Amino acid sequence: MTDDRPRAASGRPGPPRRGERGGDRPMTDRNARRPLVPKALRADFPIFDQTIAGKPLVYLDSAATAQKPRAVLEAMTRFYERDYANVHRAVHTLAGRATEAYEEAREAVRRFLGARSAAEIVFTRNTTGSLNLVAQAYARPRLGPGDEIVLTPLEHHANLLPWQRVARETGARLVFIEPTDDLRITEAAIDQAITPRTKIVALAHVSNVTGAVAPIAHAARRAHAVGAVIVVDAAQSAPHLPLDVRALDVDFLAFSGHKMLGPTGIGVLYAKEEHLRSMEPYEVGGEMIDRVTLFDATWREPPWKFEAGTPPIAEAIGLRAAIEYLEAIGMDAIEAHVVRLTNLAAEALANEPGVVVYGPRTDRHAVVAFNVGRIHAHDVSTILDAEGIAVRAGHHCAQPLMTRLGVPATVRASFYLYNDEDDVERLVVGVRRVKEFFGDVFGEPVPGDHRGSL
């Protein structure tokens, strides 16, 4: 691809690149900055127009999946009603509109991440799909016995299992960065884990259990100093933090659309273009080919050679609408709001007798994991649900971390732009209701107190 701007089926060039006129700004007038007023924003989300158990819904499970604003729902409905067709195939009008909308969504992601080119943006199913693509298409051909893959014991399964598999397949070794007692990843620990044998450094930007934030830019510098590449799991950071892949200098970065107001079924893999050009496709089939004979085939340029078959077209359009919604509010404002609520909730819960809060006091983002005495997390969640409060309970797809904490599960409250201080207060009151309901059962603390300085 000589011009890194995508071209629609009509042959017209796609949206401008970074640095060109308008290339890094939201693309429509409706994206003028809006104040972050959670109660007002909730009016944009139809799901909040209901009660649960007769009480207003308090949704504190956005780390699992975020709710959808009307702008996302309407963008997808409009596409299905007016422009629906497959992309990159036919030359009729609908196919042209669909292709243009799909590639404009790719450009919106490029702008959101600060990537150099839309060719560096691959649409996948989700974060898991993106990380498996990197492990199999990039890492597997390059790893051998004695090579090392550096991870942390805080990773959720999507950023652990692909590396376990590729290590078994190649003879490479997994090396884990040792976290602090309050489950933070420090620059010193990263320096100790990365050696000349390191080929891959794969880290979660934000832990989905503790909310701890990893020093990604430092890890990238250390990885590059020994000739390794860095892979960032941004599933929990893309919804809340301003991201700039060039400033972080990461090689790969993955996230899911559904955790940042977009639909399910679409994820993103950012990769430096030189890596994508050097990689063979992970999946092969329709649309990603250049030429096919009975016994051989050649591939299209990236990113299309990694998007075999019919891609998630409506989902990409929904993701673009979600990005524009977030941009209209501002990622800096969203980050400040979410951090403030997270800290408020962590402090309030830690002050409740019998409640254990896991993770650091600082460098924490979006999620608060906790337990209430010896009461199982599922029982806590059930009582909170009866109070109209939706939280996650379980191992959060991070069983090695649960083992480290010495518990089978935790309750997790996660916050987003539609939450406010009243939601934190409802959560704390709900936890008190849990303790009242179970009486003296809650009195003994659960094993493994990792509250840190809380």
Short mmCIF file of C-alpha atoms in Angstrom, two decimals:
data_model
loop_
_atom_site.label_atom_id
_atom_site.label_comp_id
_atom_site.label_asym_id
_atom_site.label_seq_id
_atom_site.Cartn_x
_atom_site.Cartn_y
_atom_site.Cartn_z
CA MET A 1 0.00 0.00 0.00
CA THR A 2 1.87 3.08 -1.20
CA ASP A 3 -0.64 5.57 0.23
CA ASP A 4 -1.43 4.60 3.81
CA ARG A 5 -4.86 6.19 3.62
CA PRO A 6 -7.56 3.56 2.99
CA ARG A 7 -9.51 3.94 -0.21
CA ALA A 8 -13.20 3.39 -0.54
CA ALA A 9 -14.64 1.16 -3.24
CA SER A 10 -15.35 4.38 -5.11
CA GLY A 11 -11.60 4.97 -5.34
CA ARG A 12 -11.78 8.14 -3.29
CA PRO A 13 -9.03 8.50 -0.68
CA GLY A 14 -9.96 7.95 2.94
CA PRO A 15 -9.85 10.47 5.78
CA PRO A 16 -6.74 12.61 6.34
CA ARG A 17 -3.75 11.24 8.21
CA ARG A 18 -2.29 12.46 11.50
CA GLY A 19 -0.91 15.92 11.00
CA GLU A 20 -3.02 16.66 7.96
CA ARG A 21 -5.91 19.08 8.19
CA GLY A 22 -8.34 17.72 10.69
CA GLY A 23 -6.50 14.40 10.82
CA ASP A 24 -6.35 14.12 14.62
CA ARG A 25 -9.62 15.75 15.53
CA PRO A 26 -13.03 14.20 15.90
CA MET A 27 -14.63 14.29 12.51
CA THR A 28 -18.07 15.79 13.08
CA ASP A 29 -19.44 18.97 14.60
CA ARG A 30 -21.44 16.96 17.12
CA ASN A 31 -18.12 16.11 18.75
CA ALA A 32 -17.73 19.50 20.40
CA ARG A 33 -16.52 18.94 23.96
CA ARG A 34 -19.25 18.07 26.47
CA PRO A 35 -18.93 18.45 30.24
CA LEU A 36 -18.65 15.20 32.16
CA VAL A 37 -21.84 15.26 34.21
CA PRO A 38 -22.70 11.61 34.91
CA LYS A 39 -26.39 12.14 35.63
CA ALA A 40 -26.78 14.05 32.37
CA LEU A 41 -24.73 11.49 30.43
CA ARG A 42 -26.93 8.65 31.70
CA ALA A 43 -29.74 10.11 29.63
CA ASP A 44 -27.72 9.01 26.57
CA PHE A 45 -27.84 5.37 27.72
CA PRO A 46 -31.28 3.74 27.33
CA ILE A 47 -30.43 0.89 29.70
CA PHE A 48 -30.50 3.24 32.68
CA ASP A 49 -34.18 3.93 32.04
CA GLN A 50 -35.21 1.00 34.25
CA THR A 51 -35.16 -0.25 37.80
CA ILE A 52 -33.67 -3.47 39.19
CA ALA A 53 -35.55 -4.97 42.14
CA GLY A 54 -37.53 -1.75 42.25
CA LYS A 55 -34.43 0.42 42.62
CA PRO A 56 -32.54 2.61 40.13
CA LEU A 57 -29.81 0.63 38.37
CA VAL A 58 -26.26 1.20 39.60
CA TYR A 59 -24.01 -0.38 36.98
CA LEU A 60 -20.54 -1.14 38.37
CA ASP A 61 -19.47 -3.86 35.94
CA SER A 62 -17.98 -1.82 33.12
CA ALA A 63 -14.65 -3.68 33.32
CA ALA A 64 -16.56 -6.72 32.03
CA THR A 65 -18.48 -4.74 29.43
CA ALA A 66 -19.61 -1.13 29.22
CA GLN A 67 -23.12 0.11 28.47
CA LYS A 68 -23.93 1.60 25.05
CA PRO A 69 -24.97 5.18 24.35
CA ARG A 70 -27.77 5.89 21.95
CA ALA A 71 -25.22 7.28 19.46
CA VAL A 72 -23.66 3.81 19.07
CA LEU A 73 -27.00 2.03 18.81
CA GLU A 74 -28.30 4.51 16.24
CA ALA A 75 -25.13 4.39 14.13
CA MET A 76 -25.41 0.62 13.81
CA THR A 77 -29.15 0.71 13.17
CA ARG A 78 -28.69 3.40 10.52
CA PHE A 79 -26.07 1.29 8.76
CA TYR A 80 -28.31 -1.79 8.73
CA GLU A 81 -31.32 0.21 7.54
CA ARG A 82 -29.64 2.39 4.89
CA ASP A 83 -26.15 1.26 3.86
CA TYR A 84 -25.80 -2.45 4.64
CA ALA A 85 -23.64 -4.46 2.23
CA ASN A 86 -20.39 -6.39 2.32
CA VAL A 87 -17.11 -4.48 2.03
CA HIS A 88 -14.19 -4.55 -0.42
CA ARG A 89 -16.08 -6.69 -2.93
CA ALA A 90 -18.87 -5.32 -5.09
CA VAL A 91 -18.94 -1.99 -6.94
CA HIS A 92 -22.61 -1.12 -6.36
CA THR A 93 -23.64 1.93 -4.33
CA LEU A 94 -24.36 0.15 -1.06
CA ALA A 95 -21.05 -1.71 -1.20
CA GLY A 96 -19.27 1.58 -1.74
CA ARG A 97 -20.98 3.19 1.24
CA ALA A 98 -20.28 0.18 3.47
CA THR A 99 -16.62 0.05 2.47
CA GLU A 100 -16.18 3.77 3.03
CA ALA A 101 -17.83 3.60 6.46
CA TYR A 102 -15.72 0.58 7.45
CA GLU A 103 -12.45 2.27 6.49
CA GLU A 104 -13.52 5.52 8.16
CA ALA A 105 -13.94 3.49 11.35
CA ARG A 106 -10.37 2.28 10.96
CA GLU A 107 -9.24 5.88 10.58
CA ALA A 108 -11.12 6.82 13.77
CA VAL A 109 -9.21 4.13 15.66
CA ARG A 110 -5.92 5.35 14.18
CA ARG A 111 -6.68 8.87 15.39
CA PHE A 112 -7.76 7.59 18.83
CA LEU A 113 -4.44 5.77 19.29
CA GLY A 114 -2.19 8.31 17.58
CA ALA A 115 -0.92 5.67 15.13
CA ARG A 116 1.04 6.73 12.07
CA SER A 117 -1.12 4.97 9.53
CA ALA A 118 -4.47 3.23 9.21
CA ALA A 119 -2.45 0.31 7.85
CA GLU A 120 -1.36 -0.29 11.46
CA ILE A 121 -4.95 -0.94 12.62
CA VAL A 122 -6.29 -4.49 12.30
CA PHE A 123 -9.88 -5.27 13.24
CA THR A 124 -10.27 -8.52 15.22
CA ARG A 125 -12.99 -10.12 17.33
CA ASN A 126 -11.74 -8.81 20.68
CA THR A 127 -8.63 -8.43 22.85
CA THR A 128 -8.23 -12.20 23.05
CA GLY A 129 -8.25 -12.50 19.27
CA SER A 130 -5.69 -9.72 18.93
CA LEU A 131 -3.28 -11.27 21.43
CA ASN A 132 -3.57 -14.74 19.89
CA LEU A 133 -2.81 -13.19 16.50
CA VAL A 134 0.41 -11.66 17.83
CA ALA A 135 1.44 -14.85 19.65
CA GLN A 136 0.94 -17.09 16.62
CA ALA A 137 1.69 -14.85 13.65
CA TYR A 138 4.56 -12.79 15.10
CA ALA A 139 6.05 -14.60 18.09
CA ARG A 140 5.85 -18.27 17.15
CA PRO A 141 8.09 -18.09 14.05
CA ARG A 142 10.64 -16.00 15.94
CA LEU A 143 10.97 -17.89 19.23
CA GLY A 144 13.14 -20.88 20.07
CA PRO A 145 14.49 -22.79 23.06
CA GLY A 146 16.12 -20.47 25.58
CA ASP A 147 14.21 -17.38 24.48
CA GLU A 148 12.14 -15.68 27.18
CA ILE A 149 8.67 -14.15 27.28
CA VAL A 150 8.24 -11.68 30.15
CA LEU A 151 4.80 -11.39 31.78
CA THR A 152 3.35 -10.56 35.19
CA PRO A 153 1.33 -12.85 37.49
CA LEU A 154 -1.43 -10.23 37.33
CA GLU A 155 -2.38 -10.97 33.70
CA HIS A 156 -5.86 -12.08 32.84
CA HIS A 157 -6.12 -15.29 30.87
CA ALA A 158 -6.24 -13.56 27.48
CA ASN A 159 -2.69 -12.30 28.01
CA LEU A 160 -1.43 -15.49 29.64
CA LEU A 161 -2.77 -18.51 27.77
CA PRO A 162 -1.58 -17.44 24.27
CA TRP A 163 1.95 -17.12 25.68
CA GLN A 164 1.74 -20.43 27.53
CA ARG A 165 0.82 -22.09 24.23
CA VAL A 166 3.51 -20.43 22.15
CA ALA A 167 6.12 -21.24 24.83
CA ARG A 168 5.15 -24.93 24.71
CA GLU A 169 5.27 -24.87 20.91
CA THR A 170 8.70 -23.23 20.63
CA GLY A 171 10.63 -24.19 23.76
CA ALA A 172 10.67 -20.59 24.96
CA ARG A 173 10.40 -19.86 28.68
CA LEU A 174 7.89 -17.71 30.58
CA VAL A 175 9.43 -15.24 33.05
CA PHE A 176 7.23 -13.36 35.50
CA ILE A 177 7.88 -9.89 36.87
CA GLU A 178 7.59 -9.96 40.64
CA PRO A 179 4.99 -7.44 41.87
CA THR A 180 5.21 -5.54 45.14
CA ASP A 181 3.29 -6.67 48.22
CA ASP A 182 0.42 -4.40 47.20
CA LEU A 183 0.48 -5.83 43.65
CA ARG A 184 2.13 -3.00 41.72
CA ILE A 185 4.59 -3.48 38.86
CA THR A 186 7.64 -1.29 39.38
CA GLU A 187 10.30 -0.13 36.93
CA ALA A 188 12.96 -1.86 39.05
CA ALA A 189 11.14 -5.19 38.83
CA ILE A 190 10.82 -4.79 35.06
CA ASP A 191 14.55 -4.08 34.78
CA GLN A 192 15.31 -7.24 36.74
CA ALA A 193 13.06 -9.47 34.62
CA ILE A 194 14.17 -8.28 31.16
CA THR A 195 17.50 -9.76 30.03
CA PRO A 196 19.30 -10.28 26.71
CA ARG A 197 17.33 -13.55 26.40
CA THR A 198 14.01 -11.64 26.40
CA LYS A 199 12.23 -11.62 23.04
CA ILE A 200 8.68 -10.66 24.04
CA VAL A 201 7.40 -8.44 26.87
CA ALA A 202 3.61 -8.78 27.24
CA LEU A 203 1.97 -6.62 29.91
CA ALA A 204 -1.50 -5.48 30.88
CA HIS A 205 -1.58 -1.69 30.94
CA VAL A 206 -4.15 -1.76 33.77
CA SER A 207 -4.88 -4.87 35.87
CA ASN A 208 -8.51 -6.00 35.58
CA VAL A 209 -8.45 -7.05 39.26
CA THR A 210 -6.34 -4.54 41.18
CA GLY A 211 -6.53 -1.56 38.83
CA ALA A 212 -2.74 -1.22 39.10
CA VAL A 213 -1.18 0.70 36.21
CA ALA A 214 2.02 -0.70 34.68
CA PRO A 215 4.85 1.65 33.57
CA ILE A 216 4.47 0.78 29.89
CA ALA A 217 6.79 3.44 28.42
CA HIS A 218 9.62 2.28 30.70
CA ALA A 219 8.97 -1.37 29.82
CA ALA A 220 9.06 -0.48 26.11
CA ARG A 221 12.44 1.23 26.49
CA ARG A 222 13.87 -1.75 28.36
CA ALA A 223 12.44 -4.23 25.87
CA HIS A 224 13.85 -2.37 22.89
CA ALA A 225 17.24 -2.03 24.58
CA VAL A 226 17.65 -5.82 24.41
CA GLY A 227 16.07 -6.20 20.97
CA ALA A 228 12.70 -7.44 22.25
CA VAL A 229 9.22 -6.23 21.33
CA ILE A 230 6.49 -5.14 23.74
CA VAL A 231 2.86 -6.26 23.53
CA VAL A 232 0.33 -4.24 25.56
CA ASP A 233 -3.02 -5.57 26.71
CA ALA A 234 -5.02 -2.32 26.80
CA ALA A 235 -8.43 -3.92 27.48
CA GLN A 236 -8.79 -1.96 30.72
CA SER A 237 -6.89 1.20 29.72
CA ALA A 238 -8.30 2.05 26.28
CA PRO A 239 -11.74 2.89 27.74
CA HIS A 240 -10.34 5.34 30.30
CA LEU A 241 -6.85 6.62 29.50
CA PRO A 242 -5.57 8.83 26.71
CA LEU A 243 -3.42 6.49 24.61
CA ASP A 244 -0.62 7.46 22.25
CA VAL A 245 1.12 4.43 20.80
CA ARG A 246 3.91 6.56 19.37
CA ALA A 247 4.66 8.26 22.69
CA LEU A 248 4.59 4.88 24.47
CA ASP A 249 6.62 3.36 21.59
CA VAL A 250 4.84 0.03 21.87
CA ASP A 251 5.08 -2.59 19.12
CA PHE A 252 1.61 -4.14 19.60
CA LEU A 253 -1.46 -2.98 21.52
CA ALA A 254 -4.80 -4.78 21.84
CA PHE A 255 -8.25 -3.83 23.13
CA SER A 256 -11.95 -4.63 22.74
CA GLY A 257 -14.71 -2.35 21.51
CA HIS A 258 -17.36 -3.51 23.98
CA LYS A 259 -15.46 -2.29 27.06
CA MET A 260 -15.39 1.29 25.70
CA LEU A 261 -19.06 1.84 24.83
CA GLY A 262 -18.84 0.01 21.50
CA PRO A 263 -20.50 -3.25 20.46
CA THR A 264 -19.32 -6.78 21.15
CA GLY A 265 -17.62 -8.75 18.39
CA ILE A 266 -14.96 -6.21 17.47
CA GLY A 267 -11.46 -5.75 18.79
CA VAL A 268 -8.41 -3.85 17.64
CA LEU A 269 -4.82 -4.83 17.16
CA TYR A 270 -2.43 -1.92 16.70
CA ALA A 271 0.96 -3.00 15.35
CA LYS A 272 3.87 -1.11 13.90
CA GLU A 273 3.58 -1.44 10.16
CA GLU A 274 7.00 -3.07 9.77
CA HIS A 275 5.87 -5.89 12.05
CA LEU A 276 2.63 -6.44 10.14
CA ARG A 277 4.52 -6.52 6.85
CA SER A 278 6.90 -9.17 8.22
CA MET A 279 4.10 -11.43 9.55
CA GLU A 280 2.26 -14.22 7.77
CA PRO A 281 -1.55 -14.20 8.19
CA TYR A 282 -2.96 -16.01 11.22
CA GLU A 283 -6.15 -16.96 9.35
CA VAL A 284 -6.54 -17.42 5.60
CA GLY A 285 -9.61 -17.35 3.40
CA GLY A 286 -11.71 -14.90 1.46
CA GLU A 287 -10.89 -11.25 0.91
CA MET A 288 -7.39 -11.24 2.42
CA ILE A 289 -5.81 -12.61 -0.75
CA ASP A 290 -4.03 -10.95 -3.65
CA ARG A 291 -3.95 -13.89 -6.07
CA VAL A 292 -4.95 -17.55 -5.70
CA THR A 293 -4.12 -20.58 -7.84
CA LEU A 294 -5.02 -24.18 -7.13
CA PHE A 295 -1.77 -24.72 -5.26
CA ASP A 296 -0.67 -21.32 -3.94
CA ALA A 297 -1.80 -17.86 -2.89
CA THR A 298 -0.41 -14.41 -2.16
CA TRP A 299 -1.75 -11.90 0.33
CA ARG A 300 -3.01 -8.32 0.32
CA GLU A 301 -1.15 -5.56 2.09
CA PRO A 302 -1.71 -5.01 5.82
CA PRO A 303 -4.06 -4.54 7.53
CA TRP A 304 -6.35 -6.44 5.15
CA LYS A 305 -4.23 -9.61 5.00
CA PHE A 306 -5.15 -10.16 8.66
CA GLU A 307 -8.91 -9.76 8.14
CA ALA A 308 -9.96 -12.99 6.44
CA GLY A 309 -13.64 -13.42 5.58
CA THR A 310 -16.43 -10.92 6.11
CA PRO A 311 -15.23 -8.53 8.83
CA PRO A 312 -17.33 -7.03 11.67
CA ILE A 313 -18.67 -4.17 9.54
CA ALA A 314 -21.55 -2.84 11.64
CA GLU A 315 -19.45 -3.39 14.76
CA ALA A 316 -16.64 -1.24 13.34
CA ILE A 317 -19.17 1.51 12.62
CA GLY A 318 -20.46 1.20 16.18
CA LEU A 319 -16.90 1.39 17.50
CA ARG A 320 -16.32 4.59 15.54
CA ALA A 321 -19.44 6.10 17.11
CA ALA A 322 -18.18 5.06 20.55
CA ILE A 323 -14.79 6.67 19.92
CA GLU A 324 -16.40 9.91 18.80
CA TYR A 325 -18.62 9.87 21.91
CA LEU A 326 -15.56 9.46 24.15
CA GLU A 327 -13.63 12.10 22.25
CA ALA A 328 -16.52 14.53 22.64
CA ILE A 329 -16.11 14.30 26.41
CA GLY A 330 -12.34 14.02 26.40
CA MET A 331 -10.20 11.11 27.58
CA ASP A 332 -8.36 13.32 30.08
CA ALA A 333 -11.66 14.22 31.75
CA ILE A 334 -12.79 10.59 31.74
CA GLU A 335 -9.53 9.43 33.32
CA ALA A 336 -9.70 12.05 36.08
CA HIS A 337 -13.33 11.21 36.82
CA VAL A 338 -12.79 7.44 36.95
CA VAL A 339 -9.66 7.70 39.11
CA ARG A 340 -11.48 9.96 41.58
CA LEU A 341 -14.42 7.54 41.91
CA THR A 342 -12.10 4.53 42.19
CA ASN A 343 -10.10 6.11 44.99
CA LEU A 344 -13.28 7.20 46.76
CA ALA A 345 -14.72 3.68 46.61
CA ALA A 346 -11.46 2.00 47.68
CA GLU A 347 -11.13 4.25 50.71
CA ALA A 348 -14.78 3.88 51.73
CA LEU A 349 -14.76 0.09 51.43
CA ALA A 350 -11.41 -0.25 53.23
CA ASN A 351 -12.89 1.67 56.16
CA GLU A 352 -15.75 -0.84 56.47
CA PRO A 353 -15.04 -3.42 59.21
CA GLY A 354 -14.52 -6.90 57.77
CA VAL A 355 -13.94 -5.69 54.20
CA VAL A 356 -10.62 -6.43 52.47
CA VAL A 357 -9.67 -4.33 49.44
CA TYR A 358 -6.98 -5.70 47.12
CA GLY A 359 -4.38 -3.71 45.24
CA PRO A 360 -2.42 -0.49 45.64
CA ARG A 361 -3.55 2.75 47.19
CA THR A 362 -2.06 4.77 44.33
CA ASP A 363 -1.53 4.03 40.64
CA ARG A 364 -4.94 2.33 40.69
CA HIS A 365 -7.51 2.77 37.98
CA ALA A 366 -11.19 2.01 37.34
CA VAL A 367 -11.63 -1.17 39.42
CA VAL A 368 -11.86 -2.04 43.11
CA ALA A 369 -11.69 -5.74 44.04
CA PHE A 370 -12.74 -6.69 47.55
CA ASN A 371 -14.17 -9.37 49.80
CA VAL A 372 -16.54 -9.12 52.74
CA GLY A 373 -15.30 -11.36 55.56
CA ARG A 374 -15.82 -15.06 54.81
CA ILE A 375 -18.87 -14.43 52.63
CA HIS A 376 -18.40 -15.83 49.13
CA ALA A 377 -18.16 -13.19 46.43
CA HIS A 378 -21.16 -14.67 44.60
CA ASP A 379 -23.31 -14.24 47.72
CA VAL A 380 -22.15 -10.64 48.09
CA SER A 381 -23.00 -9.99 44.44
CA THR A 382 -26.44 -11.56 44.83
CA ILE A 383 -27.34 -9.32 47.78
CA LEU A 384 -26.01 -6.25 45.96
CA ASP A 385 -28.12 -7.18 42.93
CA ALA A 386 -31.19 -7.17 45.16
CA GLU A 387 -30.22 -3.59 45.98
CA GLY A 388 -30.11 -2.71 42.27
CA ILE A 389 -26.29 -2.77 42.12
CA ALA A 390 -24.53 -4.76 39.37
CA VAL A 391 -20.98 -5.90 40.22
CA ARG A 392 -18.80 -8.75 39.00
CA ALA A 393 -18.00 -11.71 41.26
CA GLY A 394 -15.58 -14.51 40.45
CA HIS A 395 -11.95 -15.03 39.50
CA HIS A 396 -12.16 -12.41 36.74
CA CYS A 397 -10.31 -14.68 34.29
CA ALA A 398 -7.22 -14.25 36.49
CA GLN A 399 -6.99 -17.49 38.43
CA PRO A 400 -3.21 -17.29 39.09
CA LEU A 401 -3.79 -13.91 40.75
CA MET A 402 -6.62 -15.35 42.87
CA THR A 403 -4.22 -18.11 43.96
CA ARG A 404 -1.69 -15.46 44.94
CA LEU A 405 -4.35 -13.61 46.92
CA GLY A 406 -5.35 -16.87 48.62
CA VAL A 407 -9.01 -16.57 47.69
CA PRO A 408 -11.22 -18.35 45.16
CA ALA A 409 -12.91 -15.16 44.03
CA THR A 410 -13.44 -11.47 44.74
CA VAL A 411 -16.18 -8.93 44.23
CA ARG A 412 -15.21 -6.30 41.66
CA ALA A 413 -16.77 -2.87 41.31
CA SER A 414 -15.69 -1.03 38.17
CA PHE A 415 -16.45 2.57 37.26
CA TYR A 416 -17.00 4.53 34.09
CA LEU A 417 -18.11 7.94 32.92
CA TYR A 418 -21.80 7.34 33.78
CA ASN A 419 -21.07 6.61 37.47
CA ASP A 420 -20.95 9.21 40.21
CA GLU A 421 -20.48 9.66 43.97
CA ASP A 422 -24.04 8.51 44.64
CA ASP A 423 -23.17 5.15 43.06
CA VAL A 424 -20.21 4.80 45.42
CA GLU A 425 -22.46 5.57 48.37
CA ARG A 426 -25.05 3.03 47.14
CA LEU A 427 -22.26 0.42 46.93
CA VAL A 428 -21.05 1.06 50.48
CA VAL A 429 -24.60 0.98 51.85
CA GLY A 430 -25.15 -2.25 49.89
CA VAL A 431 -22.08 -3.85 51.49
CA ARG A 432 -23.44 -2.92 54.92
CA ARG A 433 -26.68 -4.63 53.92
CA VAL A 434 -24.64 -7.75 53.01
CA LYS A 435 -23.08 -7.78 56.48
CA GLU A 436 -26.49 -7.36 58.12
CA PHE A 437 -27.96 -10.18 56.05
CA PHE A 438 -25.22 -12.69 56.87
CA GLY A 439 -24.88 -11.63 60.52
CA ASP A 440 -21.83 -13.05 62.28
CA VAL A 441 -20.69 -15.04 59.22
CA PHE A 442 -18.78 -12.09 57.86
CA GLY A 443 -16.72 -11.55 61.01
CA GLU A 444 -13.63 -13.56 60.12
CA PRO A 445 -11.36 -12.02 57.45
CA VAL A 446 -10.69 -13.95 54.27
CA PRO A 447 -7.16 -15.32 53.77
CA GLY A 448 -4.53 -13.22 52.04
CA ASP A 449 -4.88 -9.59 53.06
CA HIS A 450 -3.31 -7.62 50.20
CA ARG A 451 -4.70 -4.23 51.03
CA GLY A 452 -1.27 -2.62 50.91
CA SER A 453 -1.40 0.85 52.41
CA LEU A 454 -5.19 0.91 52.38
#
